[in-house]
CSV table of C-alpha atoms and ligand atoms in Angstrom, one decimal:
chain,number,residue,atom,x,y,z
R,14,MET,CA,4.4,-21.2,8.5
R,15,LEU,CA,2.2,-23.7,10.2
R,16,ASN,CA,0.9,-24.9,6.9
R,17,GLU,CA,4.4,-26.2,5.9
R,18,SER,CA,4.3,-29.0,8.5
R,19,ILE,CA,0.8,-30.2,7.6
R,20,PRO,CA,0.4,-33.1,5.4
R,21,PHE,CA,-2.6,-32.5,3.1
R,22,ASP,CA,-3.9,-34.8,0.5
R,23,PRO,CA,-5.2,-32.6,-2.5
R,24,SER,CA,-7.0,-35.6,-3.9
R,25,GLN,CA,-9.5,-36.0,-1.0
R,26,ASP,CA,-13.0,-35.9,-2.0
R,27,LEU,CA,-15.6,-33.7,-0.8
R,28,ALA,CA,-17.4,-36.4,1.2
R,29,ALA,CA,-14.3,-37.1,3.1
R,30,LEU,CA,-13.7,-33.5,3.7
R,31,ALA,CA,-17.3,-32.9,5.1
R,32,ALA,CA,-16.8,-36.0,7.4
R,33,SER,CA,-13.6,-34.7,8.7
R,34,GLY,CA,-15.2,-31.9,10.8
R,35,ALA,CA,-13.0,-29.3,9.0
R,36,LEU,CA,-15.9,-27.7,7.4
R,37,GLY,CA,-17.8,-27.2,10.8
R,38,GLY,CA,-17.4,-24.5,13.4
R,39,ASN,CA,-16.5,-21.0,13.0
R,40,VAL,CA,-14.1,-18.5,14.6
R,41,ALA,CA,-16.7,-16.9,16.7
R,42,LEU,CA,-16.9,-20.1,18.8
R,43,PHE,CA,-13.3,-19.4,20.0
R,44,ALA,CA,-13.5,-15.5,20.5
R,45,GLN,CA,-13.8,-15.6,24.3
R,46,PRO,CA,-12.2,-18.7,25.9
R,47,ARG,CA,-12.7,-19.2,29.6
R,48,GLY,CA,-10.1,-20.1,32.1
R,49,ALA,CA,-7.4,-18.6,34.2
R,50,ASP,CA,-4.5,-19.7,32.2
R,51,LEU,CA,-4.1,-17.2,29.3
R,52,MET,CA,-1.3,-19.2,27.8
R,53,ARG,CA,-3.2,-22.4,27.5
R,54,ARG,CA,-6.9,-21.5,27.0
R,55,ALA,CA,-6.4,-20.9,23.3
R,56,ALA,CA,-5.5,-24.5,22.6
R,57,PRO,CA,-9.0,-25.6,21.1
R,58,LEU,CA,-8.6,-22.8,18.5
R,59,GLU,CA,-5.2,-23.9,17.6
R,60,GLN,CA,-6.5,-27.5,17.2
R,61,TRP,CA,-9.6,-26.4,15.1
R,62,CYS,CA,-7.1,-24.5,12.8
R,63,ALA,CA,-4.8,-27.3,12.5
R,64,LEU,CA,-7.8,-29.6,11.5
R,65,ARG,CA,-8.7,-27.2,8.8
R,66,MET,CA,-5.1,-27.1,7.5
R,67,ARG,CA,-4.8,-30.7,7.3
R,68,HIS,CA,-7.8,-30.7,5.0
R,69,GLY,CA,-6.8,-27.8,2.9
R,70,VAL,CA,-9.4,-25.4,4.0
R,71,TRP,CA,-7.4,-22.8,6.0
R,72,PRO,CA,-6.7,-20.1,3.3
R,73,TYR,CA,-5.1,-17.5,5.6
R,74,ALA,CA,-1.6,-16.1,6.2
R,75,ARG,CA,-0.4,-17.4,2.8
R,76,THR,CA,2.9,-16.1,1.4
R,77,LEU,CA,3.2,-14.1,-1.6
R,78,GLU,CA,6.6,-15.0,-3.4
R,79,GLY,CA,7.5,-11.9,-5.4
R,80,PRO,CA,5.4,-8.7,-6.3
R,81,PRO,CA,1.5,-8.6,-5.8
R,82,GLU,CA,0.8,-8.9,-9.7
R,83,PRO,CA,-2.0,-10.5,-11.5
R,84,LEU,CA,0.1,-13.6,-12.2
R,85,ALA,CA,1.7,-14.3,-8.8
R,86,THR,CA,3.4,-17.3,-7.0
R,87,VAL,CA,1.5,-18.2,-3.7
R,88,ALA,CA,2.7,-20.6,-1.0
R,89,GLY,CA,0.5,-21.9,1.9
R,90,ASP,CA,-3.0,-23.3,1.9
R,91,GLY,CA,-1.5,-26.9,2.5
R,92,LEU,CA,-0.3,-26.8,-1.1
R,93,PRO,CA,3.2,-26.4,-2.4
R,94,ALA,CA,4.1,-22.8,-3.9
R,95,ALA,CA,2.1,-22.4,-7.1
R,96,ARG,CA,1.9,-19.7,-9.8
R,97,GLY,CA,-1.6,-18.6,-10.7
R,98,ILE,CA,-4.0,-15.8,-11.2
R,99,ASN,CA,-4.0,-13.5,-8.2
R,100,PHE,CA,-7.3,-11.9,-7.0
R,101,ALA,CA,-6.2,-11.7,-3.3
R,102,SER,CA,-3.7,-8.8,-3.5
R,103,GLN,CA,-4.8,-5.1,-3.0
R,104,ASP,CA,-3.2,-3.1,-5.9
R,105,TYR,CA,-6.2,-1.7,-7.6
R,106,LEU,CA,-4.2,0.5,-10.4
R,107,SER,CA,-1.3,-1.9,-10.6
R,108,LEU,CA,0.9,0.8,-9.3
R,109,SER,CA,3.1,-1.4,-7.0
R,110,SER,CA,4.8,-2.5,-10.3
R,111,HIS,CA,4.9,1.1,-12.0
R,112,PRO,CA,8.5,2.0,-12.9
R,113,ALA,CA,7.9,5.6,-11.7
R,114,VAL,CA,6.7,4.3,-8.3
R,115,HIS,CA,9.8,2.2,-7.9
R,116,GLU,CA,12.1,5.1,-9.0
R,117,ALA,CA,10.6,7.2,-6.3
R,118,ALA,CA,11.1,4.7,-3.7
R,119,LEU,CA,14.7,4.2,-4.5
R,120,GLN,CA,15.4,7.8,-4.7
R,121,ALA,CA,13.8,8.4,-1.2
R,122,LEU,CA,16.0,5.5,0.1
R,123,GLY,CA,19.0,7.0,-1.3
R,124,GLU,CA,18.2,10.5,-0.1
R,125,CYS,CA,16.8,9.8,3.5
R,126,GLY,CA,17.5,6.1,4.2
R,127,PRO,CA,14.8,3.4,5.1
R,128,HIS,CA,13.6,4.8,8.5
R,129,SER,CA,11.5,7.7,9.6
R,130,ALA,CA,13.1,7.2,13.0
R,131,GLY,CA,10.4,9.0,15.0
R,132,SER,CA,6.7,9.9,15.5
R,133,ALA,CA,5.4,12.6,13.1
R,134,VAL,CA,4.9,14.8,16.2
R,135,LEU,CA,8.7,14.5,16.9
R,136,LEU,CA,11.2,14.3,14.1
R,137,GLY,CA,9.5,11.6,12.0
R,138,ASN,CA,8.5,14.0,9.0
R,139,THR,CA,10.4,14.4,5.8
R,140,ARG,CA,9.9,16.5,2.8
R,141,HIS,CA,8.1,13.6,1.2
R,142,SER,CA,5.6,13.3,3.9
R,143,GLY,CA,4.8,17.2,3.7
R,144,ALA,CA,4.5,17.0,-0.1
R,145,LEU,CA,2.1,14.0,0.4
R,146,GLU,CA,-0.1,15.9,3.0
R,147,ARG,CA,-0.5,18.7,0.5
R,148,ALA,CA,-1.3,16.3,-2.4
R,149,VAL,CA,-3.9,14.5,-0.5
R,150,GLY,CA,-5.5,17.8,0.6
R,151,GLU,CA,-5.6,19.0,-2.9
R,152,LEU,CA,-7.2,15.7,-4.2
R,153,LEU,CA,-9.8,16.1,-1.6
R,154,HIS,CA,-10.2,19.8,-1.5
R,155,CYS,CA,-9.3,19.8,2.2
R,156,ALA,CA,-6.9,22.2,3.7
R,157,GLN,CA,-5.9,20.1,6.7
R,158,VAL,CA,-4.3,16.5,6.3
R,159,VAL,CA,-2.9,14.3,9.0
R,160,LEU,CA,-0.9,11.3,8.1
R,161,PHE,CA,-0.8,8.0,9.9
R,162,PRO,CA,1.4,4.9,9.7
R,163,THR,CA,-1.5,2.7,8.7
R,164,GLY,CA,-5.1,3.1,7.6
R,165,TRP,CA,-6.2,1.2,10.6
R,166,GLY,CA,-4.6,3.9,12.7
R,167,ALA,CA,-6.1,6.7,10.9
R,168,ALA,CA,-9.5,5.2,11.4
R,169,PHE,CA,-9.2,4.1,15.0
R,170,GLY,CA,-7.1,7.4,15.9
R,171,ALA,CA,-9.6,9.9,14.3
R,172,ILE,CA,-12.6,8.5,16.1
R,173,THR,CA,-10.9,8.1,19.5
R,174,ALA,CA,-9.2,11.5,19.3
R,175,LEU,CA,-12.4,13.4,18.4
R,176,VAL,CA,-15.3,11.5,20.3
R,177,HIS,CA,-15.5,11.4,24.0
R,178,ALA,CA,-17.4,9.3,26.6
R,179,GLY,CA,-20.2,11.6,26.6
R,180,ASP,CA,-20.6,11.9,22.8
R,181,HIS,CA,-22.5,9.6,20.4
R,182,ILE,CA,-21.6,7.6,17.5
R,183,VAL,CA,-24.1,6.4,14.8
R,184,ILE,CA,-22.2,3.7,12.6
R,185,ASP,CA,-23.1,1.7,9.7
R,186,GLN,CA,-23.6,-2.2,10.7
R,187,LEU,CA,-21.0,-3.2,8.0
R,188,ALA,CA,-18.4,-0.6,8.8
R,189,HIS,CA,-14.7,-1.8,8.8
R,190,ALA,CA,-13.3,-3.3,12.1
R,191,SER,CA,-11.0,-0.2,12.5
R,192,LEU,CA,-14.0,2.2,12.7
R,193,ARG,CA,-16.1,-0.2,14.9
R,194,GLN,CA,-13.3,-0.8,17.3
R,195,GLY,CA,-12.5,3.0,17.3
R,196,ALA,CA,-16.2,3.8,18.1
R,197,LEU,CA,-16.3,1.2,20.9
R,198,ALA,CA,-13.1,2.6,22.4
R,199,ALA,CA,-14.5,6.2,22.2
R,200,THR,CA,-17.9,5.9,24.0
R,201,ARG,CA,-20.5,3.5,25.1
R,202,ASN,CA,-23.1,5.7,23.0
R,203,VAL,CA,-22.8,3.7,20.0
R,204,SER,CA,-25.9,3.3,17.7
R,205,VAL,CA,-25.6,0.8,14.9
R,206,HIS,CA,-27.7,1.7,11.7
R,207,ARG,CA,-28.9,-0.7,9.1
R,208,HIS,CA,-26.5,-0.8,6.2
R,209,LEU,CA,-26.8,2.3,3.9
R,210,ASP,CA,-30.3,3.1,5.4
R,211,CYS,CA,-30.4,7.0,5.7
R,212,ASP,CA,-34.0,6.8,7.0
R,213,HIS,CA,-32.6,4.7,10.1
R,214,VAL,CA,-29.7,7.1,10.5
R,215,ARG,CA,-32.3,10.2,10.7
R,216,GLU,CA,-34.3,8.1,13.1
R,217,LEU,CA,-31.3,7.5,15.3
R,218,LEU,CA,-30.1,11.1,15.1
R,219,ALA,CA,-33.6,12.4,16.1
R,220,GLY,CA,-33.7,10.0,19.1
R,221,ILE,CA,-30.2,11.0,20.4
R,222,ARG,CA,-31.1,14.8,20.0
R,223,ALA,CA,-34.4,14.3,21.8
R,224,VAL,CA,-32.6,13.5,24.9
R,225,ASP,CA,-29.1,15.1,24.4
R,226,ARG,CA,-28.7,18.6,22.9
R,227,ALA,CA,-25.0,19.0,24.3
R,228,GLY,CA,-23.2,15.8,23.4
R,229,ALA,CA,-21.4,15.6,19.9
R,230,ILE,CA,-22.5,13.0,17.3
R,231,MET,CA,-20.3,11.4,14.9
R,232,VAL,CA,-21.9,9.6,11.9
R,233,VAL,CA,-19.5,7.1,10.6
R,234,THR,CA,-19.6,5.3,7.2
R,235,GLU,CA,-17.5,4.2,4.1
R,236,GLY,CA,-17.1,5.6,0.6
R,237,LEU,CA,-17.0,1.9,-0.9
R,238,PHE,CA,-17.7,-1.0,1.5
R,239,SER,CA,-14.9,-3.4,1.5
R,240,MET,CA,-16.8,-6.6,1.6
R,241,ASP,CA,-20.1,-5.5,-0.1
R,242,ALA,CA,-18.9,-3.2,-2.9
R,243,ASP,CA,-21.7,-0.6,-2.4
R,244,SER,CA,-21.8,3.0,-1.2
R,245,PRO,CA,-24.0,5.2,0.9
R,246,ASP,CA,-25.8,8.4,-0.3
R,247,LEU,CA,-23.2,10.9,0.9
R,248,PRO,CA,-25.1,14.2,0.3
R,249,LEU,CA,-28.0,13.0,2.1
R,250,LEU,CA,-25.9,11.8,5.2
R,251,GLN,CA,-24.1,15.1,5.3
R,252,HIS,CA,-27.4,17.0,5.0
R,253,LEU,CA,-28.8,15.0,8.0
R,254,CYS,CA,-25.7,15.7,10.0
R,255,ARG,CA,-26.3,19.4,9.4
R,256,GLU,CA,-29.9,19.0,10.4
R,257,TYR,CA,-29.0,17.3,13.7
R,258,GLY,CA,-25.7,19.1,14.6
R,259,ALA,CA,-23.8,15.9,13.8
R,260,THR,CA,-20.3,15.3,12.1
R,261,LEU,CA,-19.8,13.0,9.2
R,262,LEU,CA,-16.7,10.8,8.7
R,263,VAL,CA,-16.2,8.8,5.6
R,264,ASP,CA,-13.6,6.2,5.1
R,265,VAL,CA,-12.5,6.1,1.7
R,266,ALA,CA,-9.8,3.4,2.0
R,267,HIS,CA,-11.2,1.4,-1.2
R,268,ASP,CA,-12.4,3.9,-3.5
R,269,LEU,CA,-9.9,7.0,-3.2
R,270,GLY,CA,-7.6,6.7,-6.4
R,271,ALA,CA,-9.4,3.7,-7.7
R,272,ILE,CA,-12.7,5.1,-8.9
R,273,GLY,CA,-14.3,8.5,-9.7
R,274,PRO,CA,-13.4,11.6,-11.7
R,275,GLY,CA,-9.5,12.4,-11.3
R,276,GLY,CA,-9.4,9.4,-8.7
R,277,ALA,CA,-11.5,11.4,-6.3
R,278,GLY,CA,-13.4,8.3,-5.3
R,279,VAL,CA,-17.0,8.1,-4.4
R,280,VAL,CA,-16.8,11.6,-2.7
R,281,GLY,CA,-15.8,12.9,-6.3
R,282,VAL,CA,-18.5,10.6,-7.9
R,283,GLN,CA,-21.2,12.0,-5.5
R,284,GLY,CA,-20.0,15.8,-6.1
R,285,MET,CA,-19.0,16.1,-2.5
R,286,LEU,CA,-15.4,17.2,-2.8
R,287,GLY,CA,-14.7,19.6,0.1
R,288,LYS,CA,-18.0,19.1,1.5
R,289,ILE,CA,-17.7,16.1,3.9
R,290,ASP,CA,-16.7,16.9,7.4
R,291,ILE,CA,-14.0,14.4,7.7
R,292,VAL,CA,-12.5,12.2,5.2
R,293,LEU,CA,-10.2,9.3,6.0
R,294,GLY,CA,-8.5,6.6,4.1
R,295,ALA,CA,-5.8,4.1,3.7
R,296,PHE,CA,-2.9,4.2,1.1
R,297,SER,CA,-2.8,0.4,1.1
R,298,LYS,CA,-5.2,-0.5,-1.6
R,299,THR,CA,-4.3,1.9,-4.6
R,300,PHE,CA,-1.3,3.9,-3.5
R,301,ALA,CA,1.3,1.0,-3.3
R,302,SER,CA,2.3,1.3,0.3
R,303,ASN,CA,1.1,1.0,3.9
R,304,GLY,CA,-0.2,4.3,5.4
R,305,GLY,CA,-3.3,6.5,6.0
R,306,PHE,CA,-4.7,9.9,6.4
R,307,VAL,CA,-7.4,12.0,7.8
R,308,ALA,CA,-8.4,15.2,5.9
R,309,CYS,CA,-10.7,18.1,6.9
R,310,ALA,CA,-11.1,21.8,6.8
R,311,GLN,CA,-10.4,23.0,10.2
R,312,PRO,CA,-6.9,23.5,11.6
R,313,SER,CA,-8.3,23.0,15.2
R,314,VAL,CA,-9.3,19.4,14.2
R,315,ARG,CA,-5.9,18.8,12.7
R,316,ARG,CA,-4.4,20.0,16.0
R,317,GLN,CA,-6.7,17.8,18.1
R,318,LEU,CA,-5.7,14.7,15.9
R,319,GLN,CA,-2.0,15.4,16.1
R,320,MET,CA,-2.2,15.7,20.0
R,321,PHE,CA,-4.7,13.1,20.7
R,322,ALA,CA,-4.7,10.3,18.0
R,323,GLY,CA,-2.6,7.6,19.5
R,324,PRO,CA,-1.4,6.0,16.2
R,325,HIS,CA,-0.3,9.5,15.0
R,326,MET,CA,1.3,10.7,18.2
R,327,PHE,CA,2.7,7.3,19.7
R,328,SER,CA,3.7,5.5,16.5
R,329,ASN,CA,6.6,6.1,14.2
R,330,ALA,CA,5.7,8.0,11.1
R,331,LEU,CA,5.6,6.7,7.5
R,332,SER,CA,9.0,5.9,6.4
R,333,PRO,CA,10.3,8.1,3.7
R,334,ILE,CA,10.1,5.4,1.2
R,335,GLN,CA,6.5,4.9,1.9
R,336,ALA,CA,5.7,8.6,1.7
R,337,ALA,CA,7.5,8.8,-1.6
R,338,THR,CA,5.8,5.7,-3.0
R,339,VAL,CA,2.4,7.0,-2.0
R,340,LEU,CA,3.1,10.4,-3.5
R,341,ALA,CA,4.3,9.1,-6.9
R,342,SER,CA,1.3,6.8,-7.1
R,343,LEU,CA,-1.0,9.6,-6.2
R,344,ARG,CA,0.7,11.7,-8.9
R,345,ILE,CA,0.0,8.9,-11.5
R,346,ALA,CA,-3.6,8.2,-10.1
R,347,THR,CA,-4.5,11.9,-10.7
R,348,SER,CA,-3.0,12.0,-14.2
R,349,ALA,CA,-4.3,11.2,-17.6
R,350,GLU,CA,-2.4,7.8,-17.2
R,351,GLY,CA,-4.5,7.3,-14.0
R,352,GLU,CA,-7.7,7.8,-16.0
R,353,GLY,CA,-6.6,5.2,-18.2
R,354,LEU,CA,-5.8,2.6,-15.4
R,355,ARG,CA,-9.2,3.3,-13.9
R,356,ALA,CA,-10.9,2.5,-17.2
R,357,ASP,CA,-9.0,-0.8,-17.4
R,358,LEU,CA,-9.9,-1.6,-13.9
R,359,LEU,CA,-13.5,-0.8,-14.3
R,360,ARG,CA,-13.6,-2.7,-17.8
R,361,ASN,CA,-12.3,-5.8,-15.7
R,362,ALA,CA,-15.0,-5.4,-12.9
R,363,VAL,CA,-17.9,-5.0,-15.3
R,364,GLU,CA,-16.6,-8.0,-17.4
R,365,LEU,CA,-16.1,-10.3,-14.6
R,366,ARG,CA,-19.5,-9.6,-13.1
R,367,ALA,CA,-21.2,-10.0,-16.5
R,368,LEU,CA,-19.3,-13.4,-17.0
R,369,LEU,CA,-20.3,-14.6,-13.4
R,370,ALA,CA,-24.0,-13.5,-13.9
R,371,ASP,CA,-24.1,-15.6,-17.2
R,372,GLU,CA,-23.0,-18.6,-15.2
R,373,GLY,CA,-25.9,-17.8,-12.4
R,374,VAL,CA,-23.4,-16.7,-9.8
R,375,ARG,CA,-24.4,-14.1,-7.3
R,376,CYS,CA,-22.1,-11.2,-7.0
R,377,ILE,CA,-22.8,-8.5,-4.4
R,378,GLY,CA,-22.7,-4.6,-4.8
R,379,GLY,CA,-21.8,-2.9,-8.0
R,380,PRO,CA,-19.0,-2.4,-10.4
R,381,SER,CA,-15.7,-1.4,-8.4
R,382,PRO,CA,-12.4,-3.0,-7.7
R,383,ILE,CA,-14.2,-5.3,-5.4
R,384,VAL,CA,-16.2,-8.3,-6.5
R,385,PRO,CA,-17.7,-10.2,-3.8
R,386,VAL,CA,-19.1,-13.5,-4.9
R,387,TRP,CA,-21.7,-14.7,-2.4
R,388,THR,CA,-21.2,-18.3,-1.0
R,389,GLY,CA,-23.2,-17.9,2.3
R,390,THR,CA,-22.3,-20.9,4.7
R,391,GLU,CA,-18.8,-21.1,6.1
R,392,ALA,CA,-18.6,-24.7,4.6
R,393,ALA,CA,-19.5,-23.5,1.2
R,394,THR,CA,-17.0,-20.6,1.3
R,395,ARG,CA,-14.1,-22.9,2.6
R,396,ILE,CA,-14.9,-25.5,-0.3
R,397,ALA,CA,-15.1,-22.9,-3.0
R,398,GLY,CA,-11.8,-21.2,-1.8
R,399,MET,CA,-9.9,-24.6,-1.6
R,400,LEU,CA,-11.1,-25.8,-5.1
R,401,LEU,CA,-10.1,-22.2,-6.7
R,402,SER,CA,-6.7,-22.6,-4.8
R,403,ARG,CA,-6.2,-26.0,-6.4
R,404,GLU,CA,-6.9,-24.5,-9.8
R,405,GLN,CA,-4.3,-21.8,-9.0
R,406,VAL,CA,-6.8,-19.0,-8.9
R,407,PHE,CA,-6.1,-17.1,-5.7
R,408,VAL,CA,-9.0,-15.4,-3.9
R,409,ASN,CA,-9.8,-14.4,-0.4
R,410,PRO,CA,-12.5,-16.7,1.0
R,411,VAL,CA,-14.0,-14.4,3.8
R,412,GLU,CA,-16.0,-15.6,6.7
R,413,PHE,CA,-16.5,-14.4,10.3
R,414,PRO,CA,-14.9,-12.3,11.6
R,415,GLY,CA,-14.6,-10.5,8.3
R,416,VAL,CA,-18.3,-10.7,7.6
R,417,PRO,CA,-21.3,-11.9,9.8
R,418,LEU,CA,-21.8,-15.6,10.4
R,419,GLY,CA,-23.6,-17.2,7.5
R,420,ALA,CA,-22.6,-14.4,5.1
R,421,GLY,CA,-19.5,-15.8,3.6
R,422,ARG,CA,-18.3,-14.9,0.3
R,423,LEU,CA,-15.3,-15.0,-2.1
R,424,ARG,CA,-13.6,-11.6,-2.3
R,425,LEU,CA,-11.8,-10.9,-5.6
R,426,GLN,CA,-9.9,-7.7,-5.8
R,427,LEU,CA,-9.2,-6.6,-9.3
R,428,MET,CA,-6.2,-4.7,-10.9
R,429,ALA,CA,-5.9,-2.5,-13.7
R,430,GLN,CA,-3.5,-5.1,-15.2
R,431,HIS,CA,-5.5,-8.1,-15.1
R,432,SER,CA,-5.9,-9.4,-18.8
R,433,PRO,CA,-9.2,-10.2,-20.4
R,434,ALA,CA,-7.9,-13.9,-20.6
R,435,GLN,CA,-7.4,-14.0,-16.8
R,436,ILE,CA,-10.9,-12.5,-16.1
R,437,ARG,CA,-12.5,-15.0,-18.3
R,438,ARG,CA,-10.6,-18.0,-16.8
R,439,ALA,CA,-11.4,-16.8,-13.4
R,440,ALA,CA,-15.1,-16.5,-14.2
R,441,GLN,CA,-15.2,-20.2,-15.5
R,442,LEU,CA,-13.4,-21.5,-12.4
R,443,VAL,CA,-15.2,-19.4,-9.8
R,444,ALA,CA,-18.5,-20.5,-11.3
R,445,ALA,CA,-17.5,-24.1,-11.2
R,446,ALA,CA,-16.1,-23.8,-7.7
R,447,VAL,CA,-19.2,-22.1,-6.3
R,448,GLY,CA,-21.4,-24.6,-8.1
R,449,ARG,CA,-19.5,-27.6,-6.6
R,450,ALA,CA,-19.6,-25.9,-3.1
R,451,ARG,CA,-23.3,-25.5,-3.3
R,452,THR,CA,-23.9,-29.1,-3.9
R,453,ALA,CA,-21.3,-30.5,-1.6
R,454,PRO,CA,-22.2,-33.0,1.3
R,455,ARG,CA,-23.2,-31.1,4.4
R,456,PRO,CA,-20.4,-30.9,7.1
R,457,ALA,CA,-20.2,-33.1,10.2
R,458,PRO,CA,-21.4,-30.8,13.0
R,459,ARG,CA,-18.9,-29.8,15.6
R,460,PRO,CA,-19.9,-29.0,19.3
R,461,ALA,CA,-19.5,-25.2,20.3
R,462,PRO,CA,-16.4,-25.2,22.6
R,463,PHE,CA,-16.7,-21.6,23.8
R,464,HIS,CA,-18.8,-18.5,23.8
R,465,PRO,CA,-19.6,-16.9,20.7
R,466,ALA,CA,-18.2,-13.4,19.9
R,467,PRO,CA,-21.0,-10.8,19.4
R,468,GLU,CA,-20.1,-9.2,16.2
R,469,SER,CA,-18.2,-9.3,13.0
R,470,GLY,CA,-15.4,-6.9,12.1
R,471,ARG,CA,-15.2,-6.6,8.4
R,472,GLY,CA,-11.9,-7.0,6.6
V,798,PLP,C1,-12.5,0.5,5.2
V,798,PLP,C2,-11.1,0.3,5.5
V,798,PLP,N1,-10.5,1.1,6.5
V,798,PLP,C3,-9.3,0.9,7.0
V,798,PLP,C4,-8.6,-0.2,6.6
V,798,PLP,C5,-7.3,-0.3,7.3
V,798,PLP,O1,-6.2,-0.1,6.3
V,798,PLP,P1,-4.7,-0.5,6.4
V,798,PLP,O2,-4.8,-2.0,6.0
V,798,PLP,O3,-4.0,0.2,5.3
V,798,PLP,O4,-4.2,-0.3,7.8
V,798,PLP,C6,-9.1,-1.0,5.9
V,798,PLP,C7,-8.2,-2.2,5.4
V,798,PLP,O5,-8.6,-3.3,5.1
V,798,PLP,C8,-10.4,-0.9,5.3
V,798,PLP,O6,-10.9,-1.8,4.4
C-alpha cells in the first residue's frame, strides 16, 4: 500500500541507485530500537524502508491480482501492476487452480458456510476437518493427527506444548522461524547444531545426557529446508534420538505432497514413514490453503497438544472451506495424477538448475520445488530482485531476517504448471540480473542506527 504513493524512476541507473543509500543497511540494524516511546522509536526503520521504496528495491508486501498461477499480475515494488512469470507464490503442484479443488471448496461453502466459528477444542470441527485428519494420518502412517489454523501455529504450538523449561532442544541452525521461536519460548536450554551435521547433533546430545539424565530432549529439523533446498539424514537423526533418549520432530512444510513416492515427502523418500517420532507441516505450500498439522503415534501426545498447544486450543479452527480444499488437494496429490504433477514439477526444477548452471549461476541445494539462487550481499540481492521485477519475472529476493546477514539469495518456487518456455526465459533473465548485480557499483555506506538482532529467522 505504501508503494503506491512512492514516486519511483524505473530508468535510474545502478550508479545512482548505489549512491542513494537504498542498497545499504539491513533490517537487523533496526530490530531493537531504543527509547521509551514505543510509538515513535520505529521511525528510522520507516524512513529506511521509504528510501528503499523510492529506489525500487523494496520487494515486500506486493499484491497479487488474481490467482497464484505461473503467469500472474503483481502490483507494488514501485512499479505499476504488471503481468509476468511468477516464481514468488507457493503452489507447488498447481492445485490452487485445480477444478476439483475449487469444486470441493464451493461445496463446503454451500454445506457449512464460510466460518469454523470456534476453536477445534470447542465446536470448530466439521466432517471435513475430521476426514482431513484421517487422510494426513494415512499419508504419514501416523495414527494421531492434530490440525492447526496455520503451519506456523503447528510448529510453535507443538514445541511449546511438549517441551518445558527443564527440558532441552537441539535445533538445526537454519530451522524456520516458527521452530526457532517455539524453541526459545519453550526453554532456555536450546542448543543450535551446524546445518545438517549429525556428528554435531550426537556431540550435543552426549553433552546434555552427561549432565542431565532426567530432562527430555527434542531434536528439531526440517524435511526440506525452505531457503536451502536440502534435507537431513532422517534415519540417522532418529537413531541418535533413540540412542540418547531424545524425541525427533521433523517439519515437512515444503516437501509433503510435493516430492517423494505417493507425495510422502522426504520422510517417504528416506523410508521413514511411521518411524519419525513427530512430523508436522503446513498445507500452504502444496495443498492450496492455509493450515497445519502435527502427526505422531501416541494418543497421549495428541491429547497434550490438544490441551496445551495455544494455536490449536485458543485460535479458531481451519474453516470448512480450508479443510475441504486441503482434503481435495491431498487426494489429488496422493493419486496417479499427483505423480504426474510431481514429475512436471521436478522436470522444471532440474531444467532450471541445469540452465542456470550453464550460465555460471550458483544455485543452493538439490532438485526440489525450491531453487535458491545465491546473491550473497544484501545490495546484490536487492539489485537482482529489482532488475527481474522490471523484466516481469517475480521472485522473492531474500535477505535478513529470512536468511543470515550476507547470505542473500533469490528464492524461486516452482509450480507443476510452469511451462518449459517460462523456465527458459526465467533462466536467461535470472542469469543476466545476477551478473549485473555482481558487477554493480558498491553501495554508499549507511550508519548503524540501532542494535543488531542476534539471529535470522528463516522465511
Ligand atoms: C518450514 C516451515 N514451517 C512452517 C511454516 C509456516 O507455515 P504457514 O505459512 O503455513 O503458517 C513455513 C512457512 O513458510 C515453513 O517454511
